[in-house]
PDB file of C-alpha atoms in Angstrom:
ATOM      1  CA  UNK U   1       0.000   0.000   0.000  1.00  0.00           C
ATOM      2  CA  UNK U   2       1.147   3.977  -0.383  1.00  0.00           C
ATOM      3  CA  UNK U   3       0.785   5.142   3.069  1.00  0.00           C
ATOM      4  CA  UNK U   4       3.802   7.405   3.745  1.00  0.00           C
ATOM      5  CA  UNK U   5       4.693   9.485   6.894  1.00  0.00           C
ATOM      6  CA  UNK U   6       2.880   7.934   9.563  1.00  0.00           C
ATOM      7  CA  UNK U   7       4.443   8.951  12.289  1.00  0.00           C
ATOM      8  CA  UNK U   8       3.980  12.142  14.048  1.00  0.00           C
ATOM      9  CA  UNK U   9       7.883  13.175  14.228  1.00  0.00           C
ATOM     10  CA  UNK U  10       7.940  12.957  10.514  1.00  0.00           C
ATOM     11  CA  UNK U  11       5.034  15.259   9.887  1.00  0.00           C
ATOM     12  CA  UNK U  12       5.877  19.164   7.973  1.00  0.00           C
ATOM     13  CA  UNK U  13       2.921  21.166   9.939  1.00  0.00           C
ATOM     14  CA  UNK U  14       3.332  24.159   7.793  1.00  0.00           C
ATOM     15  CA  UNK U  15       3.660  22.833   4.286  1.00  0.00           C
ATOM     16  CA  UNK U  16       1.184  19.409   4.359  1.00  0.00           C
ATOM     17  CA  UNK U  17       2.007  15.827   4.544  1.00  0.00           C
ATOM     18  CA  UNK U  18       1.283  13.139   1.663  1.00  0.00           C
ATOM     19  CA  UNK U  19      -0.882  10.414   3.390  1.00  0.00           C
ATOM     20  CA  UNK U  20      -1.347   7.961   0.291  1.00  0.00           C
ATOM     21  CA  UNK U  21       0.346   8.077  -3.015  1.00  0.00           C
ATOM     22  CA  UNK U  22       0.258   5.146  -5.542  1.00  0.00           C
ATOM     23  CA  UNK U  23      -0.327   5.000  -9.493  1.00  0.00           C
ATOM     24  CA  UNK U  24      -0.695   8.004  -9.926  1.00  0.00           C
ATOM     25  CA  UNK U  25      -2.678   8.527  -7.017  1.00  0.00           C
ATOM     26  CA  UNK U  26      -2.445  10.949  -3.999  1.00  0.00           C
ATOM     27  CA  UNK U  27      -4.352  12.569  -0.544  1.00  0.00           C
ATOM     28  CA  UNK U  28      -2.821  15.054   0.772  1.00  0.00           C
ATOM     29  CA  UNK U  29      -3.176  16.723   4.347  1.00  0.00           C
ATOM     30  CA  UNK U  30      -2.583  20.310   3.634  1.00  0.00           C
ATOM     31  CA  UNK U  31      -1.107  21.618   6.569  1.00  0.00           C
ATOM     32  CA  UNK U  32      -2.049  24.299   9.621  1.00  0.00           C
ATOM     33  CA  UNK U  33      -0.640  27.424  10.552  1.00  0.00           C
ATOM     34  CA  UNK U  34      -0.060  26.596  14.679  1.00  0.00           C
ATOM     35  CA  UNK U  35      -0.492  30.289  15.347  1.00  0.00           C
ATOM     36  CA  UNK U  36      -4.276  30.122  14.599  1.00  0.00           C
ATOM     37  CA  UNK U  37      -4.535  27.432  17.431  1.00  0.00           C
ATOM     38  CA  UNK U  38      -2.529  29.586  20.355  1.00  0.00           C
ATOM     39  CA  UNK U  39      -4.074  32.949  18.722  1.00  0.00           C
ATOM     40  CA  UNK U  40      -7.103  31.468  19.710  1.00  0.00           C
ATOM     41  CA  UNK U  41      -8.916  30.516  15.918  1.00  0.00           C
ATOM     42  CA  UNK U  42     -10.313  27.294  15.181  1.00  0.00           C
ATOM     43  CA  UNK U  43      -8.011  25.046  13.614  1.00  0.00           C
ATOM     44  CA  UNK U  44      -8.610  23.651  10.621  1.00  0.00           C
ATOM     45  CA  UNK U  45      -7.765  20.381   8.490  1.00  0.00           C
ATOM     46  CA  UNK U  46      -8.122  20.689   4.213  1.00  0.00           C
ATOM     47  CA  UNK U  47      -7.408  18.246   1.936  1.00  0.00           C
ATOM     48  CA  UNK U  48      -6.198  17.622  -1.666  1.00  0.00           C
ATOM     49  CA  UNK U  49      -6.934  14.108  -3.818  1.00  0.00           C
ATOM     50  CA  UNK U  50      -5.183  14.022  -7.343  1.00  0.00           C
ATOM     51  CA  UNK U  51      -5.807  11.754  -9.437  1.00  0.00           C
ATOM     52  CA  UNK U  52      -4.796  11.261 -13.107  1.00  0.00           C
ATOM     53  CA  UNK U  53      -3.639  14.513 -13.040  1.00  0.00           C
ATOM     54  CA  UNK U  54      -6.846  16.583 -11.543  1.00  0.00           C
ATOM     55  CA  UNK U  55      -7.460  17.284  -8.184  1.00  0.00           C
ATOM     56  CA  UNK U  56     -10.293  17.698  -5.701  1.00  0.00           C
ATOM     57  CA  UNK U  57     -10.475  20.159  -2.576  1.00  0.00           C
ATOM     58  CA  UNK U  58     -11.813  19.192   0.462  1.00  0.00           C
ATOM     59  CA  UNK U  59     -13.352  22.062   2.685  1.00  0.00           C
ATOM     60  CA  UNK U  60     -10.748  24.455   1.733  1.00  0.00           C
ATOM     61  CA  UNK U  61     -12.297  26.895   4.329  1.00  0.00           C
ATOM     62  CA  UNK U  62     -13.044  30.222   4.895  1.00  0.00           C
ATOM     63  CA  UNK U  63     -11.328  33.725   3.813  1.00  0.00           C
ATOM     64  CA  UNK U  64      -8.631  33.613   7.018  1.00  0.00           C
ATOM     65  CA  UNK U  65      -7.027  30.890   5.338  1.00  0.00           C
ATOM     66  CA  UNK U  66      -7.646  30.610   1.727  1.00  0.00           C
ATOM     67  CA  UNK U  67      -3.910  32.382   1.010  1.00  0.00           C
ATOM     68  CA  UNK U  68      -2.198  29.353   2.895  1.00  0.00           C
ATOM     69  CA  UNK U  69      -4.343  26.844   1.347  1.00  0.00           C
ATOM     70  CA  UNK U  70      -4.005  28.383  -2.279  1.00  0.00           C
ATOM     71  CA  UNK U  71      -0.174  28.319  -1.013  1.00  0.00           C
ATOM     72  CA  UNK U  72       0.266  24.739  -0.241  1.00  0.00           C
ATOM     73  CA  UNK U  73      -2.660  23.503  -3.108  1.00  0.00           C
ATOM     74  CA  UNK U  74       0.132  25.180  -5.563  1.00  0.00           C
ATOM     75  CA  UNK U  75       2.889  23.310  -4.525  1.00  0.00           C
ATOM     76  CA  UNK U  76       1.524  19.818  -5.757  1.00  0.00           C
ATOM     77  CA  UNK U  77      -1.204  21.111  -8.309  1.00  0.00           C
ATOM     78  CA  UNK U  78      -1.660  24.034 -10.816  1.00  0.00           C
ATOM     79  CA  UNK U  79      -5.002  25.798  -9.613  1.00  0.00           C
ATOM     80  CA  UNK U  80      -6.010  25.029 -13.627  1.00  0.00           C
ATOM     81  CA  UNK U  81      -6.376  21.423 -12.740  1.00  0.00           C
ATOM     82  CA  UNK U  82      -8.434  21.403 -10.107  1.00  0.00           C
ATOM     83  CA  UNK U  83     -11.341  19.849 -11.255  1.00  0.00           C
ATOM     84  CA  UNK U  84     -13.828  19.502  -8.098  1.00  0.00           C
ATOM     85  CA  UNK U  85     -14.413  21.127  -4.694  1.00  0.00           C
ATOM     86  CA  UNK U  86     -16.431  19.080  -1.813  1.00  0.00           C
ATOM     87  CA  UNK U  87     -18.194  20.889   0.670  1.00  0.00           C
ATOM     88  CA  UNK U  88     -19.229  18.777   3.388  1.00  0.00           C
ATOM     89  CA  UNK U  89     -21.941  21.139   4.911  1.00  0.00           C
ATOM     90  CA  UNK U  90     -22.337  24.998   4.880  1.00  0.00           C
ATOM     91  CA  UNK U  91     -20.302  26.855   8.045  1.00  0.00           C
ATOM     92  CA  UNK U  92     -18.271  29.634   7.351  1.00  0.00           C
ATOM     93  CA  UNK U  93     -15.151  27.462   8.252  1.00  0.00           C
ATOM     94  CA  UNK U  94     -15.959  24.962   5.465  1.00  0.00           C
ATOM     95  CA  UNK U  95     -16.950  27.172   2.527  1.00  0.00           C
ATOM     96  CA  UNK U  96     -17.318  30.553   3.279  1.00  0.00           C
ATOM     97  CA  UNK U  97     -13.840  31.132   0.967  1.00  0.00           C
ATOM     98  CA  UNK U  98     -16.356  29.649  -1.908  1.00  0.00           C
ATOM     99  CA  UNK U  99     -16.273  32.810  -4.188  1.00  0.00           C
ATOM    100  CA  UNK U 100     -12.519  32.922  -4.201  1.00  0.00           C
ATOM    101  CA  UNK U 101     -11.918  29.536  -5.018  1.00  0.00           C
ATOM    102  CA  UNK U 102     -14.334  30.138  -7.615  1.00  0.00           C
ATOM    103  CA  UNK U 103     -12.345  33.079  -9.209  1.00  0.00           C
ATOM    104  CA  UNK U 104      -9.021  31.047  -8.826  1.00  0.00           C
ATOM    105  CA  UNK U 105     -10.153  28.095 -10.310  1.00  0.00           C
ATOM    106  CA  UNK U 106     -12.740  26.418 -13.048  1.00  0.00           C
ATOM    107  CA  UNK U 107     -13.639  24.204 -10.444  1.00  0.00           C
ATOM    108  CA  UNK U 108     -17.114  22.905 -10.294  1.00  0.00           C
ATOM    109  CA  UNK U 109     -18.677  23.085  -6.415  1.00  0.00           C
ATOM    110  CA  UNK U 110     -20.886  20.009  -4.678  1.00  0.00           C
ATOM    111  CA  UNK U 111     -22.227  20.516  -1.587  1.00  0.00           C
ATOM    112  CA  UNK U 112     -25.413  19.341  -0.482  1.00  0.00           C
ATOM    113  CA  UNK U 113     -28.827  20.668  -1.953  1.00  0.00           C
ATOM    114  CA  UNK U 114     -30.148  22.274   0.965  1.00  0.00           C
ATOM    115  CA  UNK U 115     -27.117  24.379   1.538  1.00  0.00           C
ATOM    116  CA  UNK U 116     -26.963  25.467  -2.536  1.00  0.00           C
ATOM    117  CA  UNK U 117     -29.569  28.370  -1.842  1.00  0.00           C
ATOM    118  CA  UNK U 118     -27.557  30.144   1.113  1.00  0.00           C
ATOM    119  CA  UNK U 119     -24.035  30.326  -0.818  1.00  0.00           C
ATOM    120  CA  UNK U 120     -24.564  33.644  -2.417  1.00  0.00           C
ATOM    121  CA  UNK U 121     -24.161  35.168   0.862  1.00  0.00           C
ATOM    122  CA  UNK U 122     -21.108  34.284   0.578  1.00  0.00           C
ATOM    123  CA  UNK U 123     -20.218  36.214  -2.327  1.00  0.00           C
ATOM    124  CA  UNK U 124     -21.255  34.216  -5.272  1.00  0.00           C
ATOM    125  CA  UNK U 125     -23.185  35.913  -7.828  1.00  0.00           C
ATOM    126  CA  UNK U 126     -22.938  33.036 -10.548  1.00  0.00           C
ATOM    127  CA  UNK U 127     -23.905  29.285  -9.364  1.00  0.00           C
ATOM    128  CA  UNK U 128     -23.950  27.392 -12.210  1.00  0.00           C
ATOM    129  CA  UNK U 129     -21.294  25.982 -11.094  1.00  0.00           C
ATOM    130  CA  UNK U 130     -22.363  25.083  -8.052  1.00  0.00           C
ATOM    131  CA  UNK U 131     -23.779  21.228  -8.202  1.00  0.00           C
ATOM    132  CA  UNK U 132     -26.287  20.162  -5.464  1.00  0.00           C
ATOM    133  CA  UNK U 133     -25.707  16.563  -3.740  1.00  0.00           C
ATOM    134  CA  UNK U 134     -28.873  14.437  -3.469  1.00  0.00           C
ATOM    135  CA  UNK U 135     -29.800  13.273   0.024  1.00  0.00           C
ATOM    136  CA  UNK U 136     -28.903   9.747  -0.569  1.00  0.00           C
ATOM    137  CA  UNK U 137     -25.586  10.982  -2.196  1.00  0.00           C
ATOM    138  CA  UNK U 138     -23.997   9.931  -4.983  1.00  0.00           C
ATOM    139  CA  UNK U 139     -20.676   9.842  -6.789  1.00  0.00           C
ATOM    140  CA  UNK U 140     -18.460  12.675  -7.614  1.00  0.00           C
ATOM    141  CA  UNK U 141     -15.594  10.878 -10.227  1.00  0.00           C
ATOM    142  CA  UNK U 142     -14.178   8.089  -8.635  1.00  0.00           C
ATOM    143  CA  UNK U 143     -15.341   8.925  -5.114  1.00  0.00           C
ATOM    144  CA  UNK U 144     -18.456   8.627  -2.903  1.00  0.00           C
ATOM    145  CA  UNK U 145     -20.247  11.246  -1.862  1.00  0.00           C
ATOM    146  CA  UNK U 146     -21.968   9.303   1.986  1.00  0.00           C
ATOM    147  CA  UNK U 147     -24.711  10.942   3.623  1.00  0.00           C
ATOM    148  CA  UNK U 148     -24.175  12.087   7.363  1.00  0.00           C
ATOM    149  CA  UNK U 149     -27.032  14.216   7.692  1.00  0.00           C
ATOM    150  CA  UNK U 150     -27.720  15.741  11.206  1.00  0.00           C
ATOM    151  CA  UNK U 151     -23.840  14.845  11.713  1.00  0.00           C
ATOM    152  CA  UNK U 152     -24.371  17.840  12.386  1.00  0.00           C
ATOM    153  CA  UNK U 153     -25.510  19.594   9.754  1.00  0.00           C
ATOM    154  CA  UNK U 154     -28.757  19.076   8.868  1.00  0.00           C
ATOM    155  CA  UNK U 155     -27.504  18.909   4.933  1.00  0.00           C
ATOM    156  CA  UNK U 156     -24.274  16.871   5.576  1.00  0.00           C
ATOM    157  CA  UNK U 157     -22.024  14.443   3.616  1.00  0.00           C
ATOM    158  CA  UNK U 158     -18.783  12.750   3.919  1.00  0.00           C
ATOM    159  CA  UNK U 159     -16.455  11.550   1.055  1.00  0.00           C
ATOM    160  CA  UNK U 160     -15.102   8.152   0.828  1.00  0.00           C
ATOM    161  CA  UNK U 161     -12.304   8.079  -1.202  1.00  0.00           C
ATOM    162  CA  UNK U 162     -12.047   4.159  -2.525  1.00  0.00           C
ATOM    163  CA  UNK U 163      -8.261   4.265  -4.220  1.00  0.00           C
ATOM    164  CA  UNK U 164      -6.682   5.244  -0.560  1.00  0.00           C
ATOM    165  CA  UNK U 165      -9.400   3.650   1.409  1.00  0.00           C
ATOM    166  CA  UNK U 166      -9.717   7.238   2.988  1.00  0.00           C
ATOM    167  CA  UNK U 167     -13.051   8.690   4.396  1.00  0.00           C
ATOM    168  CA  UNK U 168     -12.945  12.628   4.730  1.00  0.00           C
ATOM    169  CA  UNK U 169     -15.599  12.597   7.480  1.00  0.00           C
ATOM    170  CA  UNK U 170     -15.881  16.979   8.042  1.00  0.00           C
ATOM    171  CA  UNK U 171     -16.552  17.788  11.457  1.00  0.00           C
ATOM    172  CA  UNK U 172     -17.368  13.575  12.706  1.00  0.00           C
ATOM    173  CA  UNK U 173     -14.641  12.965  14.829  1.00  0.00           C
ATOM    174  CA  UNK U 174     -13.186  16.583  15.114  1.00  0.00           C
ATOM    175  CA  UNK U 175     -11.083  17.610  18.358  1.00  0.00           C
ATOM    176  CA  UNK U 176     -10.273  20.598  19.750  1.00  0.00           C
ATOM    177  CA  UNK U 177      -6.702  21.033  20.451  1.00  0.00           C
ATOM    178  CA  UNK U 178      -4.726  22.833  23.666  1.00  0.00           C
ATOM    179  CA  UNK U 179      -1.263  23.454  23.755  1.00  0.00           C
ATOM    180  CA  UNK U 180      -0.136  20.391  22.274  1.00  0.00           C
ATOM    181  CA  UNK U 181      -1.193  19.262  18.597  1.00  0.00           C
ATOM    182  CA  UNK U 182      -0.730  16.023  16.543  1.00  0.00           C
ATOM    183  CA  UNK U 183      -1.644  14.942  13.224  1.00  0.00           C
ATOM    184  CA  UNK U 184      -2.485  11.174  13.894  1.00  0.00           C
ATOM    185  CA  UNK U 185      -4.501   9.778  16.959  1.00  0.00           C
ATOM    186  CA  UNK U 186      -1.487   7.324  18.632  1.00  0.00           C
ATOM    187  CA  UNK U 187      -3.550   7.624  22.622  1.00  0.00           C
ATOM    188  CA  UNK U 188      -7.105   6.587  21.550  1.00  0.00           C
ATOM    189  CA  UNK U 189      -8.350   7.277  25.243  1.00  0.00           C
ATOM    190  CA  UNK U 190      -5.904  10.849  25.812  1.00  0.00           C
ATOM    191  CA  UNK U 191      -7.601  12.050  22.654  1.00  0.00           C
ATOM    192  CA  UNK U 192     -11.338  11.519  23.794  1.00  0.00           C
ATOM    193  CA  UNK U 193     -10.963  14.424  25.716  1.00  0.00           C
ATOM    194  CA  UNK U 194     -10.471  16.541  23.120  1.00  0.00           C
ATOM    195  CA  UNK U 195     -13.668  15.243  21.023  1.00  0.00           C
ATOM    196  CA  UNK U 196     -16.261  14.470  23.458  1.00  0.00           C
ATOM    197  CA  UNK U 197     -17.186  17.862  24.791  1.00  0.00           C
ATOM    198  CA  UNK U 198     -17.691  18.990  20.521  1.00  0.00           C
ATOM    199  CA  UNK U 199     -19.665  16.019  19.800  1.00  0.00           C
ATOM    200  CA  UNK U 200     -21.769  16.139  22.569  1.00  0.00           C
ATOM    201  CA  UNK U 201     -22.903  19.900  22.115  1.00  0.00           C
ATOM    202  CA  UNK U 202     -23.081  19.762  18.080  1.00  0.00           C
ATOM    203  CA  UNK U 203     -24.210  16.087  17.149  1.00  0.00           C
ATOM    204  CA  UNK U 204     -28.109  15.492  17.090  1.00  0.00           C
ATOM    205  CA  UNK U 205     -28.750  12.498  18.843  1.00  0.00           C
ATOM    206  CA  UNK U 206     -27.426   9.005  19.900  1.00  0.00           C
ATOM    207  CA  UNK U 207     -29.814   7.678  16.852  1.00  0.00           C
ATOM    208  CA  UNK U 208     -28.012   9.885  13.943  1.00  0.00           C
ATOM    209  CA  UNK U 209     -24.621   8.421  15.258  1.00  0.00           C
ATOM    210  CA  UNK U 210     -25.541   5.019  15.394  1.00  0.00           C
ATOM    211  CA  UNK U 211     -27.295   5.669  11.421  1.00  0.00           C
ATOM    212  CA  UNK U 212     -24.059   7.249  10.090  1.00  0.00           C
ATOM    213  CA  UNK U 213     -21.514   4.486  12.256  1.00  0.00           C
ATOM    214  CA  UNK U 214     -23.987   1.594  10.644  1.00  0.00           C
ATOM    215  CA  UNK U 215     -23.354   3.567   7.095  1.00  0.00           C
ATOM    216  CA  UNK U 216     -19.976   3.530   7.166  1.00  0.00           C
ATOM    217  CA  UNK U 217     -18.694   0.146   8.252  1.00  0.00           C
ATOM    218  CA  UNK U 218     -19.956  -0.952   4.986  1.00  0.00           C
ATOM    219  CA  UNK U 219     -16.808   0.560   3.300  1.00  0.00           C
ATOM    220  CA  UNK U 220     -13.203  -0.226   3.818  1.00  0.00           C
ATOM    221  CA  UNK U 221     -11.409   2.162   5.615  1.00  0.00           C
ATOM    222  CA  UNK U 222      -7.502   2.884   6.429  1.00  0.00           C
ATOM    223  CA  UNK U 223      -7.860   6.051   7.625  1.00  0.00           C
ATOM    224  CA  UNK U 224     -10.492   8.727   8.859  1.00  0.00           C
ATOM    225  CA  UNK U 225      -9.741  12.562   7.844  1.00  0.00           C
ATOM    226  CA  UNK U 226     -11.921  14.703   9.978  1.00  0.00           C
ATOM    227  CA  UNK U 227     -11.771  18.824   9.358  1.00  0.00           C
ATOM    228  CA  UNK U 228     -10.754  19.468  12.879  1.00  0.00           C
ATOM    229  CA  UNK U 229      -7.896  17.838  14.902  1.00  0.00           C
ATOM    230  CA  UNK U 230      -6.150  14.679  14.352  1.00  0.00           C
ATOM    231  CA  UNK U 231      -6.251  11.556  11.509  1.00  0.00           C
ATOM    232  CA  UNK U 232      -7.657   8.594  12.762  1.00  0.00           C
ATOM    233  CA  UNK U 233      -5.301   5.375  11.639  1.00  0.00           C
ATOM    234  CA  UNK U 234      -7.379   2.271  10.555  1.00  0.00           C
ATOM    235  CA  UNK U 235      -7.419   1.103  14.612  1.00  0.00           C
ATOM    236  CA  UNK U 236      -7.612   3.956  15.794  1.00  0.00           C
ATOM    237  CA  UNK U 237     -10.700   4.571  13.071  1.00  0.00           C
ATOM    238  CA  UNK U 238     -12.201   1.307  14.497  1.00  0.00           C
ATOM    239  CA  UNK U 239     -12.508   1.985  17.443  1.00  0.00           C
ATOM    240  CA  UNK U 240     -13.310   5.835  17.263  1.00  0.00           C
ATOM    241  CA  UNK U 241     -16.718   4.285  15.462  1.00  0.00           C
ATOM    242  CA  UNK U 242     -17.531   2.242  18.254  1.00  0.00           C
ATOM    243  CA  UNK U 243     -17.059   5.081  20.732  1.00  0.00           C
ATOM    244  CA  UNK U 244     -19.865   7.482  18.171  1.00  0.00           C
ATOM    245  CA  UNK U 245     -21.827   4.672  18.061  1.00  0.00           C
ATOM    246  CA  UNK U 246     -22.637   5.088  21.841  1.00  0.00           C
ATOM    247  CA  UNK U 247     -22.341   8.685  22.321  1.00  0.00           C
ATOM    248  CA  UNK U 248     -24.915  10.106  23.824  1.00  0.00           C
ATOM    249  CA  UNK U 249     -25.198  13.524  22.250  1.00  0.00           C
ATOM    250  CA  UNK U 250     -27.892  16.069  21.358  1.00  0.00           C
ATOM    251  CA  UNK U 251     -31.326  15.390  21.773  1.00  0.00           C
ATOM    252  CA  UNK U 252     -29.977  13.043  24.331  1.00  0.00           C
ATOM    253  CA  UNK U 253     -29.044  15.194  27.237  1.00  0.00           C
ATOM    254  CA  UNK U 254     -31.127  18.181  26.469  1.00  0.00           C
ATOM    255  CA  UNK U 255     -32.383  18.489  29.927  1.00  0.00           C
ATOM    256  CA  UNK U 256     -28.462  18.645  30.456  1.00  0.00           C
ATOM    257  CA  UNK U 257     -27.790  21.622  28.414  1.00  0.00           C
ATOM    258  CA  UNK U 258     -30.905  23.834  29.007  1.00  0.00           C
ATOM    259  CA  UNK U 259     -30.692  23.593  32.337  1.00  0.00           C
TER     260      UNK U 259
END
């Protein structure tokens, strides 16, 4: 298999990590600027697949860091060939950079259908680019566009991509660092910590997770890319399913939170 650079002391925060390459074939981690996390931001995970030569953006994110992204997207890519951008669901984090990635590139946009309405508040004056996902999903080139609605969006999908056995899974098992950051989950139960508190508040229910968890173990999976915080390696991904699966979140312990 192409896995490369698995371990944390071999990781180039600034400038992006390969995770797969073979045939032809890469996803690539693009890097975070540690000064957003100690200034206080929400950090922030995108992605890059190429493949045969094109390549697909993964929540490149909002305006504050579209100049790093567009940085470190350049360095492996022309901006010509990028054929696709995946939006997962609609918060400014995810896709409120939308119009500039749209001026840079002749990328065509998916996001889900309910979210295709709200996007010219984020600038765009032209969406016929923009092309809405179905509810039940669907495929976008080689990969699979997964519903995870409620996850937390209420117009949410995940990509599964099936060359690198990678699922980009948006904010499903994002953390919330501290002081101390990693790109790969190597303390299962350490790192628990750091997702349970934003899964709790932001998933919908116990139901939803158990839905999406039952969804995805139908697909092979060597890694789990989430937006926020740290990779999950195929173990690791195991057995970060089985803790959603009985999360009690949401709906769940809303006497909890209104108190």
């Amino acid at each position: 298999m192409g896995y490369i650079n698995l371990s944390n002391e071999q990781v180039n925060i600034s400038n992006g990590e390969v995770l797969f390459e073979e045939s032809g074939h890469k996803f690539i981690w693009l890097g975070w600027d540690e000064s957003d996390i100690k200034g206080g931001f929400v950090q922030v995970n995108q992605y890059l697949i190429i493949s045969n030569g094109k390549g697909t953006l993964l929540d490149p994110g909002g305006v504050h860091v579209f100049p790093k992204v567009v940085a470190n997207v350049s360095r492996y890519i022309d901006l010509n060939d990028i054929k696709n951008i995946f939006y997962t669901h609609q918060d400014p984090d995810v896709s409120s950079g939308i119009a500039m990635w749209l001026s840079i590139t002749n990328a065509n946009v998916y996001i889900s259908k309910l979210w295709v309405r709200f996007l010219p508040h984020f600038g765009i004056t032209d969406v016929s680019r923009i092309i809405p996902i179905e509810d039940n999903g669907g495929k976008i080139d080689s990969f699979e566009a997964i519903p995870a609605h409620f996850m937390h969006s209420p117009g949410q999908h995940v990509l599964y991509d099936p060359a690198s056995k990678i699922l980009f899974s948006g904010d499903i098992g994002a953390a919330v660092f501290g002081s101390k950051t990693y790109l790969f989950v190597e303390n299962f139960d350490s790192h628990v910590s750091l997702m349970e508190g934003f899964h709790k508040r932001y998933m919908a229910s116990n139901a939803v997770c158990k839905n999406f968890v039952n969804r995805i173990r139908k697909y092979d999976i060597n890694m789990i890319a989430p937006q926020h915080g740290a990779i999950f390696k195929k173990e690791e991904a195991k057995t970060f399913l089985s803790w959603l699966e009985s999360l009690r979140c949401g709906s769940d312990i809303i006497d909890e939170i209104s108190r």
